[in-house]
mmCIF file of C-alpha atoms and ligand atoms in Angstrom:
data_model
loop_
_atom_site.group_PDB
_atom_site.id
_atom_site.type_symbol
_atom_site.label_atom_id
_atom_site.label_comp_id
_atom_site.label_asym_id
_atom_site.label_seq_id
_atom_site.Cartn_x
_atom_site.Cartn_y
_atom_site.Cartn_z
ATOM 1 C CA MET A 24 -2.137 -14.519 -18.273
ATOM 2 C CA ASN A 25 -0.581 -11.910 -15.960
ATOM 3 C CA VAL A 26 -2.454 -11.025 -12.772
ATOM 4 C CA ILE A 27 -1.800 -8.468 -10.005
ATOM 5 C CA LEU A 28 -3.083 -8.970 -6.446
ATOM 6 C CA LEU A 29 -3.493 -5.577 -4.764
ATOM 7 C CA GLY A 30 -4.471 -4.973 -1.157
ATOM 8 C CA PRO A 31 -3.276 -3.674 2.201
ATOM 9 C CA PRO A 32 -0.782 -5.514 4.407
ATOM 10 C CA GLY A 33 -2.470 -8.644 5.745
ATOM 11 C CA ALA A 34 -5.216 -8.628 3.101
ATOM 12 C CA GLY A 35 -4.397 -12.238 2.235
ATOM 13 C CA LYS A 36 -2.379 -11.624 -0.938
ATOM 14 C CA GLY A 37 0.223 -14.275 -0.124
ATOM 15 C CA THR A 38 -2.380 -16.766 1.121
ATOM 16 C CA GLN A 39 -4.442 -16.531 -2.061
ATOM 17 C CA ALA A 40 -1.525 -16.125 -4.477
ATOM 18 C CA LYS A 41 0.072 -19.420 -3.441
ATOM 19 C CA ARG A 42 -2.999 -21.502 -4.247
ATOM 20 C CA THR A 43 -4.270 -19.515 -7.245
ATOM 21 C CA ALA A 44 -0.852 -19.545 -8.932
ATOM 22 C CA ALA A 45 -0.706 -23.335 -8.559
ATOM 23 C CA ALA A 46 -4.263 -23.746 -9.892
ATOM 24 C CA PHE A 47 -3.653 -21.599 -12.994
ATOM 25 C CA GLY A 48 -0.021 -22.529 -13.736
ATOM 26 C CA LEU A 49 1.230 -19.013 -12.988
ATOM 27 C CA LYS A 50 4.546 -18.064 -11.379
ATOM 28 C CA HIS A 51 3.880 -16.496 -7.958
ATOM 29 C CA LEU A 52 6.170 -13.487 -7.536
ATOM 30 C CA SER A 53 5.921 -11.805 -4.116
ATOM 31 C CA SER A 54 8.180 -8.749 -3.930
ATOM 32 C CA GLY A 55 8.190 -9.023 -0.124
ATOM 33 C CA ASP A 56 9.228 -12.709 -0.185
ATOM 34 C CA ILE A 57 11.962 -11.981 -2.749
ATOM 35 C CA LEU A 58 13.284 -9.069 -0.663
ATOM 36 C CA ARG A 59 13.284 -11.241 2.486
ATOM 37 C CA ALA A 60 15.228 -13.938 0.581
ATOM 38 C CA GLU A 61 17.778 -11.300 -0.528
ATOM 39 C CA ARG A 62 18.156 -10.202 3.100
ATOM 40 C CA LYS A 63 18.637 -13.761 4.281
ATOM 41 C CA ALA A 64 21.284 -14.331 1.610
ATOM 42 C CA GLY A 65 23.056 -11.118 2.716
ATOM 43 C CA THR A 66 23.136 -9.596 -0.777
ATOM 44 C CA GLU A 67 23.741 -5.886 -1.411
ATOM 45 C CA LEU A 68 20.075 -5.469 -2.369
ATOM 46 C CA GLY A 69 18.993 -7.229 0.838
ATOM 47 C CA ARG A 70 21.204 -4.956 2.944
ATOM 48 C CA LYS A 71 19.855 -1.847 1.218
ATOM 49 C CA ALA A 72 16.227 -2.996 1.661
ATOM 50 C CA GLN A 73 16.524 -3.907 5.348
ATOM 51 C CA SER A 74 16.078 -0.497 7.005
ATOM 52 C CA TYR A 75 13.066 0.391 4.841
ATOM 53 C CA MET A 76 11.306 -2.910 5.520
ATOM 54 C CA ASP A 77 11.930 -2.869 9.266
ATOM 55 C CA ARG A 78 10.281 0.528 9.648
ATOM 56 C CA GLY A 79 7.326 -0.192 7.349
ATOM 57 C CA ALA A 80 8.473 2.094 4.523
ATOM 58 C CA LEU A 81 8.739 1.185 0.851
ATOM 59 C CA VAL A 82 12.058 0.096 -0.629
ATOM 60 C CA PRO A 83 13.068 2.646 -3.353
ATOM 61 C CA ASP A 84 11.307 2.124 -6.693
ATOM 62 C CA GLU A 85 14.467 1.680 -8.780
ATOM 63 C CA LEU A 86 15.665 -1.252 -6.631
ATOM 64 C CA VAL A 87 12.307 -3.045 -6.622
ATOM 65 C CA VAL A 88 11.603 -2.474 -10.320
ATOM 66 C CA ALA A 89 14.986 -3.889 -11.382
ATOM 67 C CA MET A 90 14.525 -6.906 -9.077
ATOM 68 C CA MET A 91 11.007 -7.693 -10.310
ATOM 69 C CA ALA A 92 11.870 -7.115 -13.994
ATOM 70 C CA ASP A 93 14.615 -9.713 -13.598
ATOM 71 C CA HIS A 94 12.187 -12.285 -12.119
ATOM 72 C CA ILE A 95 9.440 -11.596 -14.696
ATOM 73 C CA ALA A 96 11.920 -12.201 -17.551
ATOM 74 C CA ARG A 97 13.019 -15.616 -16.227
ATOM 75 C CA PRO A 98 12.005 -18.776 -18.142
ATOM 76 C CA ASP A 99 9.916 -20.092 -15.212
ATOM 77 C CA ALA A 100 7.652 -17.032 -15.551
ATOM 78 C CA ALA A 101 7.029 -17.461 -19.271
ATOM 79 C CA LYS A 102 3.516 -18.914 -18.807
ATOM 80 C CA GLY A 103 2.416 -15.848 -16.833
ATOM 81 C CA VAL A 104 2.850 -14.304 -13.417
ATOM 82 C CA LEU A 105 0.765 -13.688 -10.337
ATOM 83 C CA LEU A 106 2.240 -10.516 -8.821
ATOM 84 C CA ASP A 107 1.806 -10.106 -5.054
ATOM 85 C CA GLY A 108 2.935 -6.838 -3.443
ATOM 86 C CA PHE A 109 4.187 -5.337 -6.704
ATOM 87 C CA PRO A 110 3.560 -2.747 -8.050
ATOM 88 C CA ARG A 111 3.115 -0.566 -4.965
ATOM 89 C CA THR A 112 3.537 2.954 -6.372
ATOM 90 C CA ARG A 113 2.435 4.655 -9.564
ATOM 91 C CA ALA A 114 6.068 4.780 -10.736
ATOM 92 C CA GLN A 115 6.328 0.993 -10.254
ATOM 93 C CA ALA A 116 3.046 0.431 -12.128
ATOM 94 C CA GLU A 117 4.228 2.508 -15.081
ATOM 95 C CA ALA A 118 7.614 0.758 -15.113
ATOM 96 C CA LEU A 119 5.838 -2.627 -15.083
ATOM 97 C CA ASP A 120 3.666 -1.605 -18.047
ATOM 98 C CA ARG A 121 6.807 -0.571 -19.978
ATOM 99 C CA GLU A 122 8.678 -3.759 -19.064
ATOM 100 C CA LEU A 123 5.815 -6.033 -20.132
ATOM 101 C CA ALA A 124 5.246 -4.060 -23.365
ATOM 102 C CA ARG A 125 8.942 -4.493 -24.193
ATOM 103 C CA MET A 126 8.375 -8.260 -23.873
ATOM 104 C CA GLY A 127 5.211 -8.071 -26.046
ATOM 105 C CA ASN A 128 3.092 -8.745 -22.980
ATOM 106 C CA ARG A 129 0.603 -6.980 -20.660
ATOM 107 C CA ILE A 130 -1.417 -7.160 -17.441
ATOM 108 C CA ASP A 131 -4.729 -8.988 -17.946
ATOM 109 C CA LEU A 132 -6.386 -8.628 -14.550
ATOM 110 C CA VAL A 133 -5.925 -6.692 -11.294
ATOM 111 C CA ILE A 134 -7.689 -8.035 -8.201
ATOM 112 C CA ASP A 135 -8.017 -5.731 -5.195
ATOM 113 C CA LEU A 136 -8.501 -7.621 -1.919
ATOM 114 C CA ALA A 137 -10.408 -5.154 0.262
ATOM 115 C CA VAL A 138 -10.036 -5.617 4.041
ATOM 116 C CA PRO A 139 -10.695 -2.944 6.733
ATOM 117 C CA ASP A 140 -7.661 -1.712 8.739
ATOM 118 C CA ASP A 141 -9.024 -3.122 12.022
ATOM 119 C CA ASP A 142 -9.185 -6.690 10.624
ATOM 120 C CA VAL A 143 -5.678 -6.435 9.203
ATOM 121 C CA ALA A 144 -4.048 -5.739 12.591
ATOM 122 C CA GLY A 145 -5.407 -8.991 14.102
ATOM 123 C CA ARG A 146 -4.378 -10.984 11.070
ATOM 124 C CA LEU A 147 -0.792 -9.748 11.145
ATOM 125 C CA THR A 148 -0.139 -10.168 14.856
ATOM 126 C CA GLY A 149 -1.336 -13.807 14.643
ATOM 127 C CA ARG A 150 0.540 -14.620 11.453
ATOM 128 C CA ARG A 151 3.197 -17.333 11.365
ATOM 129 C CA SER A 152 5.309 -17.704 8.213
ATOM 130 C CA CYS A 153 7.536 -20.446 6.854
ATOM 131 C CA PRO A 154 10.959 -18.923 6.084
ATOM 132 C CA LYS A 155 11.746 -21.801 3.683
ATOM 133 C CA CYS A 156 8.680 -22.253 1.407
ATOM 134 C CA GLY A 157 6.829 -18.981 2.141
ATOM 135 C CA ALA A 158 3.636 -20.714 3.373
ATOM 136 C CA VAL A 159 1.485 -18.465 5.553
ATOM 137 C CA TYR A 160 -0.539 -19.506 8.626
ATOM 138 C CA HIS A 161 -2.549 -17.820 11.352
ATOM 139 C CA ILE A 162 -2.711 -19.074 14.931
ATOM 140 C CA ARG A 163 -6.542 -18.869 14.896
ATOM 141 C CA PHE A 164 -7.811 -18.441 11.337
ATOM 142 C CA HIS A 165 -5.482 -20.863 9.545
ATOM 143 C CA PRO A 166 -3.429 -22.903 12.047
ATOM 144 C CA PRO A 167 -0.771 -25.395 10.903
ATOM 145 C CA LYS A 168 -1.428 -29.100 11.586
ATOM 146 C CA THR A 169 1.337 -29.161 14.243
ATOM 147 C CA ASP A 170 1.728 -26.064 16.404
ATOM 148 C CA GLY A 171 4.591 -23.838 15.161
ATOM 149 C CA MET A 172 5.645 -26.171 12.326
ATOM 150 C CA CYS A 173 5.164 -25.859 8.539
ATOM 151 C CA ASP A 174 2.737 -28.415 7.043
ATOM 152 C CA GLY A 175 5.212 -28.865 4.167
ATOM 153 C CA GLY A 176 7.813 -30.430 6.479
ATOM 154 C CA CYS A 177 10.153 -27.408 6.210
ATOM 155 C CA GLY A 178 10.566 -26.946 9.971
ATOM 156 C CA ALA A 179 9.748 -24.150 12.437
ATOM 157 C CA LEU A 180 7.521 -21.192 11.561
ATOM 158 C CA VAL A 181 8.601 -17.621 12.392
ATOM 159 C CA VAL A 182 6.991 -14.269 13.249
ATOM 160 C CA ARG A 183 7.931 -11.649 10.670
ATOM 161 C CA GLU A 184 10.001 -8.703 12.013
ATOM 162 C CA ASP A 185 7.565 -6.180 10.525
ATOM 163 C CA ASP A 186 4.482 -7.746 12.173
ATOM 164 C CA LYS A 187 5.076 -5.837 15.425
ATOM 165 C CA GLU A 188 2.212 -3.470 16.197
ATOM 166 C CA ALA A 189 4.044 -0.145 15.640
ATOM 167 C CA VAL A 190 5.435 -1.297 12.292
ATOM 168 C CA VAL A 191 2.023 -2.653 11.219
ATOM 169 C CA ARG A 192 0.529 0.825 11.831
ATOM 170 C CA GLN A 193 3.244 2.419 9.667
ATOM 171 C CA ARG A 194 2.769 -0.190 6.908
ATOM 172 C CA LEU A 195 -0.944 0.641 6.788
ATOM 173 C CA LYS A 196 -0.155 4.362 6.566
ATOM 174 C CA THR A 197 2.333 3.693 3.761
ATOM 175 C CA TYR A 198 -0.300 1.593 1.970
ATOM 176 C CA HIS A 199 -2.988 4.295 2.131
ATOM 177 C CA GLU A 200 -0.613 7.042 0.985
ATOM 178 C CA GLN A 201 1.358 5.292 -1.740
ATOM 179 C CA THR A 202 -0.375 2.099 -2.896
ATOM 180 C CA GLU A 203 -4.124 2.699 -2.589
ATOM 181 C CA PRO A 204 -4.011 5.230 -5.498
ATOM 182 C CA LEU A 205 -3.232 2.257 -7.784
ATOM 183 C CA ILE A 206 -6.869 1.166 -7.422
ATOM 184 C CA ALA A 207 -7.880 4.246 -9.465
ATOM 185 C CA TYR A 208 -4.937 3.733 -11.862
ATOM 186 C CA TYR A 209 -6.087 0.220 -12.805
ATOM 187 C CA ARG A 210 -9.801 1.103 -12.706
ATOM 188 C CA GLU A 211 -9.148 3.718 -15.398
ATOM 189 C CA LYS A 212 -7.497 1.024 -17.501
ATOM 190 C CA GLY A 213 -10.574 -1.206 -17.101
ATOM 191 C CA LEU A 214 -8.504 -3.957 -15.435
ATOM 192 C CA LEU A 215 -9.678 -3.672 -11.823
ATOM 193 C CA ARG A 216 -11.938 -6.174 -10.034
ATOM 194 C CA GLN A 217 -12.639 -5.953 -6.310
ATOM 195 C CA VAL A 218 -13.098 -8.857 -3.910
ATOM 196 C CA ASP A 219 -14.290 -8.614 -0.297
ATOM 197 C CA GLY A 220 -11.167 -9.967 1.421
ATOM 198 C CA SER A 221 -12.728 -9.973 4.890
ATOM 199 C CA ARG A 222 -14.527 -13.280 4.278
ATOM 200 C CA SER A 223 -13.049 -16.744 4.941
ATOM 201 C CA VAL A 224 -9.921 -17.914 3.097
ATOM 202 C CA ASP A 225 -12.033 -20.361 1.037
ATOM 203 C CA GLN A 226 -14.685 -17.783 0.127
ATOM 204 C CA VAL A 227 -12.066 -15.235 -0.948
ATOM 205 C CA GLY A 228 -10.213 -17.966 -2.879
ATOM 206 C CA ALA A 229 -13.364 -18.961 -4.780
ATOM 207 C CA ALA A 230 -13.962 -15.324 -5.794
ATOM 208 C CA VAL A 231 -10.343 -14.853 -6.898
ATOM 209 C CA ASP A 232 -10.372 -18.080 -8.945
ATOM 210 C CA ALA A 233 -13.654 -17.119 -10.650
ATOM 211 C CA LEU A 234 -12.110 -13.817 -11.776
ATOM 212 C CA CYS A 235 -8.983 -15.597 -13.063
ATOM 213 C CA ARG A 236 -11.109 -18.102 -15.019
ATOM 214 C CA GLY A 237 -12.950 -15.163 -16.589
ATOM 215 C CA ALA A 238 -9.687 -13.543 -17.690
ATOM 216 C CA GLN A 239 -8.128 -16.675 -19.228
HETATM 217 P P1 AP5 B 312 5.115 -7.656 1.830
HETATM 218 O O1 AP5 B 312 5.787 -8.905 2.228
HETATM 219 O O2 AP5 B 312 4.530 -7.559 0.468
HETATM 220 O O3 AP5 B 312 4.015 -7.321 2.915
HETATM 221 P P2 AP5 B 312 2.552 -6.663 2.791
HETATM 222 O O4 AP5 B 312 2.096 -6.072 1.532
HETATM 223 O O5 AP5 B 312 2.566 -5.727 3.949
HETATM 224 O O6 AP5 B 312 1.610 -7.818 2.868
HETATM 225 P P3 AP5 B 312 1.699 -9.052 3.814
HETATM 226 O O7 AP5 B 312 2.628 -10.059 3.261
HETATM 227 O O8 AP5 B 312 1.944 -8.579 5.226
HETATM 228 O O9 AP5 B 312 0.188 -9.532 3.789
HETATM 229 P P4 AP5 B 312 -0.564 -10.449 2.716
HETATM 230 O O10 AP5 B 312 -1.574 -9.601 2.012
HETATM 231 O O11 AP5 B 312 0.386 -11.230 1.897
HETATM 232 O O12 AP5 B 312 -1.369 -11.369 3.717
HETATM 233 P P5 AP5 B 312 -1.145 -12.915 4.123
HETATM 234 O O13 AP5 B 312 -1.651 -13.804 3.061
HETATM 235 O O14 AP5 B 312 0.233 -13.127 4.644
HETATM 236 O O15 AP5 B 312 6.111 -6.430 2.015
HETATM 237 C C1 AP5 B 312 6.934 -6.308 3.137
HETATM 238 C C2 AP5 B 312 7.837 -5.082 2.988
HETATM 239 O O16 AP5 B 312 8.723 -5.270 1.867
HETATM 240 C C3 AP5 B 312 7.128 -3.744 2.713
HETATM 241 O O17 AP5 B 312 6.688 -3.126 3.905
HETATM 242 C C4 AP5 B 312 8.231 -2.970 1.992
HETATM 243 O O18 AP5 B 312 9.176 -2.462 2.899
HETATM 244 C C5 AP5 B 312 8.902 -4.052 1.163
HETATM 245 N N1 AP5 B 312 8.305 -4.174 -0.198
HETATM 246 C C6 AP5 B 312 7.648 -5.269 -0.701
HETATM 247 N N2 AP5 B 312 7.220 -5.028 -1.952
HETATM 248 C C7 AP5 B 312 7.605 -3.770 -2.254
HETATM 249 C C8 AP5 B 312 7.434 -2.940 -3.391
HETATM 250 N N3 AP5 B 312 6.767 -3.364 -4.482
HETATM 251 N N4 AP5 B 312 7.958 -1.690 -3.359
HETATM 252 C C9 AP5 B 312 8.637 -1.240 -2.278
HETATM 253 N N5 AP5 B 312 8.820 -1.963 -1.155
HETATM 254 C C10 AP5 B 312 8.316 -3.219 -1.139
HETATM 255 O O19 AP5 B 312 -2.200 -13.008 5.342
HETATM 256 C C11 AP5 B 312 -1.976 -12.289 6.555
HETATM 257 C C12 AP5 B 312 -2.495 -13.141 7.745
HETATM 258 O O20 AP5 B 312 -3.906 -13.256 7.656
HETATM 259 C C13 AP5 B 312 -1.960 -14.591 7.758
HETATM 260 O O21 AP5 B 312 -1.763 -14.983 9.087
HETATM 261 C C14 AP5 B 312 -3.101 -15.412 7.104
HETATM 262 O O22 AP5 B 312 -3.126 -16.737 7.586
HETATM 263 C C15 AP5 B 312 -4.323 -14.624 7.549
HETATM 264 N N6 AP5 B 312 -5.408 -14.637 6.554
HETATM 265 C C16 AP5 B 312 -5.281 -14.557 5.196
HETATM 266 N N7 AP5 B 312 -6.504 -14.568 4.615
HETATM 267 C C17 AP5 B 312 -7.413 -14.624 5.636
HETATM 268 C C18 AP5 B 312 -8.853 -14.658 5.683
HETATM 269 N N8 AP5 B 312 -9.586 -14.610 4.561
HETATM 270 N N9 AP5 B 312 -9.434 -14.724 6.901
HETATM 271 C C19 AP5 B 312 -8.700 -14.754 8.050
HETATM 272 N N10 AP5 B 312 -7.340 -14.745 8.064
HETATM 273 C C20 AP5 B 312 -6.711 -14.672 6.869
HETATM 274 MG MG1 MG B 313 2.497 -11.378 1.751
#
């Protein structure tokens, strides 16, 4: 089974993807996490992506498509993927369809996590992320057991560079202009299901899992 989690910045894609992927035996592939890992490793791709990410713009399609195609084709993704943050443009969605078809595969389900812009801003400014395992916390809504430390024993949590207010505003603008049209793209294909992402983490998780069970 191959699932896409759509939604604006801060919708809870990473939060839900981590647990749902584990529950359904899917490989969680977050394009944002992979790009941040490339940056940390100082690769050419990471260096190219940096300026786009820091100003809340999208990294060029050809770079992201090649990167994600590589991860989707790896043996650890053979049982299916849970895509988080990819695709983000129509060109990426079409390239993904072609890539999966080439592998004799397809998308089974697209879940759109709907959250109003005002809620998203508060979620992102209070977010704390683990740079090692990718776990996501919130100082109020989902605090770690020990202040500032990852529950997984990885060490200190960090504030993401692009969670500053001005960049958050630009990320939302980018989302509405370039990614939101994918809702119609997948609705036309009959793959789209919408979940109210403004509820609690557990309530959203239960809705996401029910949709995945239905698609299995
Ligand atoms: P990316 O890392 O994908 O960021 P994003 O889409 O902006 O989404 P976020 O990771 O910010 O939010 P999320 O939905 O995962 O929410 P989370 O679970 O963390 O992309 C970063 C950048 O990389 C892009 O701007 C772009 O430059 C580049 N990029 C990535 N993919 C690309 C692509 N395909 N093409 C081109 N460029 C690309 O939750 C947020 C907070 O809310 C957390 O604190 C969490 O604890 C809290 N929270 C979660 N759920 C709830 C809830 N139900 N109630 C209350 N709080 C909650
Ligand atoms: Mg995320």
